[in-house]
């Protein structure tokens, strides 16, 4: 099982920026902890971070045929990017959107996620642990999708 972990703008500044909102853990630390959890479950993770919308769209499209699912924190693009939403819809695979902060307790403009409508589910407000929750959710969803596909092939 392979999962692409896609991180949006300014997440490379975790541990430095607004620690009262995002905590003191850096992105590399989050990825290391997530990688350890994935390895224990036989899951391969591929990490990508960009501050550029088009690069995120390109990376999502590259997941088609190379990944079983996507975990994405589109960050500020959650609230503005129809292009990322459309890319997630186009690849038609399990997607879990993760937000470190609780977007529903923040400014009004952050309380609406455009990209959520292309996601299987959204995890928000659990800090870095939300990525672990996303990993568990994706492992379950991907296993179910594979089981259904296998059953359909046997019945064909």
XYZ file of C-alpha atoms in Angstrom:
156
model
C 0.000 0.000 0.000
C 1.387 3.388 -1.005
C 0.127 6.747 0.244
C 1.215 10.156 -0.988
C 1.423 12.789 1.751
C 1.059 16.220 0.187
C 1.700 19.347 2.235
C 0.665 22.823 1.167
C 2.012 26.340 1.614
C 3.867 27.452 4.738
C 3.849 23.978 6.294
C 7.610 23.959 5.797
C 7.588 26.670 8.496
C 5.942 24.485 11.168
C 7.747 24.736 14.492
C 8.643 28.334 13.689
C 5.382 30.028 12.719
C 2.485 30.707 15.071
C 3.343 28.014 17.592
C 0.251 28.931 19.624
C -1.829 27.646 16.690
C 0.336 24.965 15.045
C 2.584 23.801 17.895
C 6.333 23.465 18.084
C 6.823 20.320 15.988
C 8.477 20.836 12.620
C 7.313 19.198 9.390
C 10.329 16.873 9.299
C 9.474 15.620 12.801
C 5.854 15.032 11.802
C 6.996 13.108 8.734
C 9.467 10.985 10.738
C 6.790 9.977 13.255
C 4.303 9.260 10.490
C 6.887 7.223 8.570
C 7.564 5.080 11.663
C 3.850 4.390 12.110
C 3.454 3.555 8.417
C 6.403 1.148 8.434
C 4.862 -0.738 11.357
C 1.816 -1.294 9.164
C 3.622 -2.137 5.928
C 2.649 1.146 4.291
C 4.960 3.131 2.034
C 4.694 6.907 2.304
C 5.928 9.467 -0.164
C 6.225 13.045 1.134
C 5.856 16.230 -0.875
C 5.582 19.871 0.185
C 5.187 22.962 -1.950
C 4.197 26.559 -1.531
C 3.067 26.633 -5.170
C -0.465 25.669 -6.183
C 0.500 24.347 -9.622
C 3.170 22.051 -8.170
C 0.582 20.600 -5.787
C -1.809 20.013 -8.690
C 0.988 18.311 -10.645
C 1.855 16.067 -7.682
C -1.789 15.048 -7.208
C -2.028 14.120 -10.893
C 1.195 12.086 -10.617
C -0.505 9.942 -7.950
C -2.782 8.427 -10.577
C -1.534 4.872 -11.040
C 1.340 5.275 -8.564
C -0.424 5.650 -5.190
C -3.367 3.987 -3.496
C -4.446 7.126 -1.661
C -3.584 10.688 -0.768
C -3.274 12.420 2.571
C -3.259 16.158 1.978
C -2.987 19.284 4.050
C -3.703 21.932 1.438
C -3.223 24.589 4.159
C -4.412 28.014 2.949
C -5.241 26.547 -0.470
C -8.062 24.602 1.223
C -10.053 27.803 1.253
C -9.191 29.107 -2.211
C -8.098 26.441 -4.680
C -10.611 25.090 -7.123
C -7.618 23.742 -9.098
C -6.519 21.483 -6.215
C -10.127 20.403 -5.598
C -10.493 19.525 -9.292
C -7.197 17.596 -9.313
C -8.288 15.556 -6.283
C -11.609 14.797 -7.972
C -9.883 13.830 -11.222
C -7.628 11.160 -9.722
C -10.623 9.415 -8.157
C -8.874 7.746 -5.224
C -9.259 7.838 -1.436
C -8.241 11.234 -0.057
C -8.034 12.338 3.559
C -7.647 16.052 4.201
C -5.795 16.937 7.408
C -5.607 20.262 9.229
C -3.424 20.729 12.302
C -5.641 23.464 13.722
C -9.402 23.329 14.133
C -10.410 25.387 11.108
C -13.921 25.765 12.519
C -12.602 27.743 15.504
C -10.578 30.129 13.355
C -11.350 33.135 11.188
C -14.529 32.905 9.144
C -12.648 32.634 5.832
C -10.819 29.525 7.151
C -14.020 27.736 8.130
C -14.861 26.687 4.565
C -12.710 24.123 2.770
C -13.225 23.968 -0.987
C -10.974 20.906 -1.228
C -12.989 18.978 1.382
C -15.694 18.255 -1.180
C -13.163 16.151 -3.124
C -11.962 14.321 -0.006
C -13.228 11.093 1.469
C -12.970 12.669 4.917
C -11.470 15.571 6.844
C -9.530 15.559 10.121
C -9.172 18.930 11.801
C -7.910 20.227 15.126
C -5.875 17.353 16.562
C -2.446 18.870 15.950
C 0.226 16.648 14.400
C -1.656 13.567 15.687
C -4.225 14.269 12.977
C -1.771 12.854 10.436
C -1.735 9.547 12.332
C -5.525 9.558 12.333
C -5.419 10.200 8.594
C -3.041 7.295 8.078
C -5.324 4.920 9.986
C -8.351 6.135 8.038
C -6.617 5.741 4.674
C -5.337 2.251 5.487
C -8.906 1.176 6.293
C -10.470 2.882 3.285
C -7.869 1.537 0.851
C -8.265 -1.992 2.260
C -12.028 -1.776 1.772
C -11.668 -0.465 -1.798
C -9.273 -3.296 -2.659
C -11.575 -5.904 -1.088
C -14.553 -4.636 -3.080
C -12.547 -4.637 -6.333
C -11.345 -8.167 -5.646
C -14.890 -9.379 -4.937
C -16.151 -7.775 -8.145
C -13.421 -9.501 -10.153
C -14.329 -12.861 -8.652
C -18.010 -12.351 -9.479
C -17.297 -11.268 -13.059
